[in-house]
JSON list of C-alpha atoms in Angstrom, two decimals:
[
{"chain": "A", "resi": 1, "resn": "GLU", "atom": "CA", "xyz": [24.50, 154.58, 5.16]},
{"chain": "A", "resi": 2, "resn": "ALA", "atom": "CA", "xyz": [22.39, 151.63, 4.00]},
{"chain": "A", "resi": 3, "resn": "SER", "atom": "CA", "xyz": [19.63, 150.66, 6.40]},
{"chain": "A", "resi": 4, "resn": "THR", "atom": "CA", "xyz": [16.79, 148.16, 6.81]},
{"chain": "A", "resi": 5, "resn": "CYS", "atom": "CA", "xyz": [13.56, 149.38, 8.39]},
{"chain": "A", "resi": 6, "resn": "GLY", "atom": "CA", "xyz": [11.34, 146.47, 9.35]},
{"chain": "A", "resi": 7, "resn": "SER", "atom": "CA", "xyz": [11.71, 144.30, 6.24]},
{"chain": "A", "resi": 8, "resn": "THR", "atom": "CA", "xyz": [12.31, 147.24, 3.88]},
{"chain": "A", "resi": 9, "resn": "PRO", "atom": "CA", "xyz": [15.92, 147.70, 2.76]},
{"chain": "A", "resi": 10, "resn": "TYR", "atom": "CA", "xyz": [17.19, 151.14, 1.79]},
{"chain": "A", "resi": 11, "resn": "SER", "atom": "CA", "xyz": [20.40, 151.80, -0.07]},
{"chain": "A", "resi": 12, "resn": "ALA", "atom": "CA", "xyz": [22.88, 154.39, 1.15]},
{"chain": "A", "resi": 13, "resn": "SER", "atom": "CA", "xyz": [21.89, 156.63, -1.76]},
{"chain": "A", "resi": 14, "resn": "GLN", "atom": "CA", "xyz": [18.18, 156.42, -0.81]},
{"chain": "A", "resi": 15, "resn": "VAL", "atom": "CA", "xyz": [19.00, 157.31, 2.79]},
{"chain": "A", "resi": 16, "resn": "ARG", "atom": "CA", "xyz": [21.23, 160.17, 1.64]},
{"chain": "A", "resi": 17, "resn": "ALA", "atom": "CA", "xyz": [18.56, 161.49, -0.75]},
{"chain": "A", "resi": 18, "resn": "ALA", "atom": "CA", "xyz": [15.97, 161.60, 2.04]},
{"chain": "A", "resi": 19, "resn": "ALA", "atom": "CA", "xyz": [18.41, 163.31, 4.41]},
{"chain": "A", "resi": 20, "resn": "ASN", "atom": "CA", "xyz": [19.36, 165.86, 1.74]},
{"chain": "A", "resi": 21, "resn": "ALA", "atom": "CA", "xyz": [15.70, 166.61, 0.99]},
{"chain": "A", "resi": 22, "resn": "ALA", "atom": "CA", "xyz": [14.97, 167.04, 4.69]},
{"chain": "A", "resi": 23, "resn": "CYS", "atom": "CA", "xyz": [17.89, 169.45, 4.96]},
{"chain": "A", "resi": 24, "resn": "GLN", "atom": "CA", "xyz": [16.77, 171.52, 1.98]},
{"chain": "A", "resi": 25, "resn": "TYR", "atom": "CA", "xyz": [13.20, 171.79, 3.28]},
{"chain": "A", "resi": 26, "resn": "TYR", "atom": "CA", "xyz": [14.43, 172.65, 6.77]},
{"chain": "A", "resi": 27, "resn": "GLN", "atom": "CA", "xyz": [16.87, 175.32, 5.61]},
{"chain": "A", "resi": 28, "resn": "SER", "atom": "CA", "xyz": [14.25, 176.95, 3.39]},
{"chain": "A", "resi": 29, "resn": "ASP", "atom": "CA", "xyz": [11.60, 176.70, 6.14]},
{"chain": "A", "resi": 30, "resn": "ASP", "atom": "CA", "xyz": [9.45, 174.68, 3.76]},
{"chain": "A", "resi": 31, "resn": "THR", "atom": "CA", "xyz": [7.65, 171.34, 3.87]},
{"chain": "A", "resi": 32, "resn": "ALA", "atom": "CA", "xyz": [6.99, 168.49, 1.45]},
{"chain": "A", "resi": 33, "resn": "GLY", "atom": "CA", "xyz": [3.72, 169.22, -0.32]},
{"chain": "A", "resi": 34, "resn": "SER", "atom": "CA", "xyz": [0.96, 170.11, 2.16]},
{"chain": "A", "resi": 35, "resn": "THR", "atom": "CA", "xyz": [2.48, 167.96, 4.93]},
{"chain": "A", "resi": 36, "resn": "THR", "atom": "CA", "xyz": [4.29, 168.98, 8.10]},
{"chain": "A", "resi": 37, "resn": "TYR", "atom": "CA", "xyz": [7.51, 167.15, 7.11]},
{"chain": "A", "resi": 38, "resn": "PRO", "atom": "CA", "xyz": [10.25, 167.70, 8.01]},
{"chain": "A", "resi": 39, "resn": "HIS", "atom": "CA", "xyz": [9.30, 168.44, 11.60]},
{"chain": "A", "resi": 40, "resn": "THR", "atom": "CA", "xyz": [10.83, 168.29, 15.05]},
{"chain": "A", "resi": 41, "resn": "TYR", "atom": "CA", "xyz": [11.75, 164.85, 16.34]},
{"chain": "A", "resi": 42, "resn": "ASN", "atom": "CA", "xyz": [12.00, 164.89, 20.12]},
{"chain": "A", "resi": 43, "resn": "ASN", "atom": "CA", "xyz": [13.68, 161.49, 20.55]},
{"chain": "A", "resi": 44, "resn": "TYR", "atom": "CA", "xyz": [11.38, 160.41, 23.36]},
{"chain": "A", "resi": 45, "resn": "GLU", "atom": "CA", "xyz": [12.67, 156.90, 22.68]},
{"chain": "A", "resi": 46, "resn": "GLY", "atom": "CA", "xyz": [16.16, 157.93, 23.76]},
{"chain": "A", "resi": 47, "resn": "PHE", "atom": "CA", "xyz": [18.13, 156.76, 20.72]},
{"chain": "A", "resi": 48, "resn": "ASP", "atom": "CA", "xyz": [21.87, 157.27, 21.02]},
{"chain": "A", "resi": 49, "resn": "PHE", "atom": "CA", "xyz": [22.50, 159.08, 17.75]},
{"chain": "A", "resi": 50, "resn": "ALA", "atom": "CA", "xyz": [26.05, 159.86, 16.64]},
{"chain": "A", "resi": 51, "resn": "VAL", "atom": "CA", "xyz": [25.27, 163.57, 16.28]},
{"chain": "A", "resi": 52, "resn": "ASN", "atom": "CA", "xyz": [23.66, 165.97, 18.73]},
{"chain": "A", "resi": 53, "resn": "GLY", "atom": "CA", "xyz": [20.19, 167.42, 18.30]},
{"chain": "A", "resi": 54, "resn": "PRO", "atom": "CA", "xyz": [17.88, 169.15, 17.93]},
{"chain": "A", "resi": 55, "resn": "TYR", "atom": "CA", "xyz": [16.53, 166.70, 15.38]},
{"chain": "A", "resi": 56, "resn": "GLN", "atom": "CA", "xyz": [14.18, 166.74, 12.42]},
{"chain": "A", "resi": 57, "resn": "GLU", "atom": "CA", "xyz": [12.34, 163.71, 11.02]},
{"chain": "A", "resi": 58, "resn": "PHE", "atom": "CA", "xyz": [11.49, 163.12, 7.38]},
{"chain": "A", "resi": 59, "resn": "PRO", "atom": "CA", "xyz": [9.90, 160.13, 5.62]},
{"chain": "A", "resi": 60, "resn": "ILE", "atom": "CA", "xyz": [12.12, 157.80, 3.64]},
{"chain": "A", "resi": 61, "resn": "ARG", "atom": "CA", "xyz": [10.58, 155.96, 0.70]},
{"chain": "A", "resi": 62, "resn": "THR", "atom": "CA", "xyz": [11.84, 153.26, -1.64]},
{"chain": "A", "resi": 63, "resn": "GLY", "atom": "CA", "xyz": [10.44, 154.94, -4.75]},
{"chain": "A", "resi": 64, "resn": "GLY", "atom": "CA", "xyz": [12.12, 158.30, -4.88]},
{"chain": "A", "resi": 65, "resn": "VAL", "atom": "CA", "xyz": [12.19, 161.16, -2.40]},
{"chain": "A", "resi": 66, "resn": "TYR", "atom": "CA", "xyz": [9.07, 161.84, -0.33]},
{"chain": "A", "resi": 67, "resn": "SER", "atom": "CA", "xyz": [7.12, 164.80, -1.70]},
{"chain": "A", "resi": 68, "resn": "GLY", "atom": "CA", "xyz": [3.82, 164.57, 0.18]},
{"chain": "A", "resi": 69, "resn": "GLY", "atom": "CA", "xyz": [0.97, 162.19, 0.86]},
{"chain": "A", "resi": 70, "resn": "SER", "atom": "CA", "xyz": [1.14, 159.22, 3.19]},
{"chain": "A", "resi": 71, "resn": "PRO", "atom": "CA", "xyz": [4.50, 159.20, 4.98]},
{"chain": "A", "resi": 72, "resn": "GLY", "atom": "CA", "xyz": [4.63, 155.46, 5.54]},
{"chain": "A", "resi": 73, "resn": "ALA", "atom": "CA", "xyz": [6.39, 154.01, 8.58]},
{"chain": "A", "resi": 74, "resn": "ASP", "atom": "CA", "xyz": [10.04, 154.87, 7.98]},
{"chain": "A", "resi": 75, "resn": "ARG", "atom": "CA", "xyz": [11.91, 158.06, 8.84]},
{"chain": "A", "resi": 76, "resn": "VAL", "atom": "CA", "xyz": [15.34, 159.53, 8.35]},
{"chain": "A", "resi": 77, "resn": "ILE", "atom": "CA", "xyz": [16.60, 161.72, 11.20]},
{"chain": "A", "resi": 78, "resn": "ILE", "atom": "CA", "xyz": [18.87, 164.71, 10.70]},
{"chain": "A", "resi": 79, "resn": "ASN", "atom": "CA", "xyz": [19.89, 167.42, 13.10]},
{"chain": "A", "resi": 80, "resn": "THR", "atom": "CA", "xyz": [19.28, 171.09, 12.46]},
{"chain": "A", "resi": 81, "resn": "SER", "atom": "CA", "xyz": [22.87, 171.40, 11.18]},
{"chain": "A", "resi": 82, "resn": "CYS", "atom": "CA", "xyz": [21.87, 168.90, 8.46]},
{"chain": "A", "resi": 83, "resn": "GLN", "atom": "CA", "xyz": [24.01, 166.08, 9.83]},
{"chain": "A", "resi": 84, "resn": "TYR", "atom": "CA", "xyz": [22.63, 162.57, 9.36]},
{"chain": "A", "resi": 85, "resn": "ALA", "atom": "CA", "xyz": [21.63, 161.00, 12.68]},
{"chain": "A", "resi": 86, "resn": "GLY", "atom": "CA", "xyz": [19.98, 157.71, 11.73]},
{"chain": "A", "resi": 87, "resn": "ALA", "atom": "CA", "xyz": [16.91, 155.92, 10.43]},
{"chain": "A", "resi": 88, "resn": "ILE", "atom": "CA", "xyz": [13.95, 154.82, 12.53]},
{"chain": "A", "resi": 89, "resn": "THR", "atom": "CA", "xyz": [10.62, 153.12, 11.86]},
{"chain": "A", "resi": 90, "resn": "HIS", "atom": "CA", "xyz": [7.17, 152.63, 13.35]},
{"chain": "A", "resi": 91, "resn": "THR", "atom": "CA", "xyz": [7.30, 149.02, 12.08]},
{"chain": "A", "resi": 92, "resn": "GLY", "atom": "CA", "xyz": [7.60, 146.69, 15.06]},
{"chain": "A", "resi": 93, "resn": "ALA", "atom": "CA", "xyz": [7.03, 149.46, 17.61]},
{"chain": "A", "resi": 94, "resn": "SER", "atom": "CA", "xyz": [3.97, 149.82, 19.79]},
{"chain": "A", "resi": 95, "resn": "GLY", "atom": "CA", "xyz": [1.57, 152.69, 19.30]},
{"chain": "A", "resi": 96, "resn": "ASN", "atom": "CA", "xyz": [3.17, 155.77, 17.81]},
{"chain": "A", "resi": 97, "resn": "ASN", "atom": "CA", "xyz": [6.67, 154.88, 19.00]},
{"chain": "A", "resi": 98, "resn": "PHE", "atom": "CA", "xyz": [9.74, 154.23, 16.87]},
{"chain": "A", "resi": 99, "resn": "VAL", "atom": "CA", "xyz": [12.39, 151.53, 16.83]},
{"chain": "A", "resi": 100, "resn": "GLY", "atom": "CA", "xyz": [15.77, 151.84, 15.17]},
{"chain": "A", "resi": 101, "resn": "CYS", "atom": "CA", "xyz": [16.36, 150.53, 11.69]},
{"chain": "A", "resi": 102, "resn": "SER", "atom": "CA", "xyz": [19.24, 148.07, 11.46]},
{"chain": "A", "resi": 103, "resn": "ASN", "atom": "CA", "xyz": [22.73, 149.46, 10.79]},
{"chain": "A", "resi": 104, "resn": "SER", "atom": "CA", "xyz": [21.63, 152.98, 11.57]},
{"chain": "A", "resi": 105, "resn": "THR", "atom": "CA", "xyz": [21.13, 153.82, 15.25]}
]
């Protein structure tokens, strides 16, 4: 599903690629590079996702699938059954909180 995080638009295929990568890392108990991603997302913000948790968060990037380094502000959320939950961003949120990306939560 296409989504806009802050002022950054993502195509449906970019969102799907990030979700698929998160799923593959999660299922193989692996992470991107030397990072901790994907990792547990506790949904302290209380987003009403279309699928049930528990959730994992993984960075979404405009230039290909995240493979390590700075994660940026934007995240794709999947559940541990690898179902897509939504996209969220630190952009426009206070502190370390998240807000929903448009068209996605």
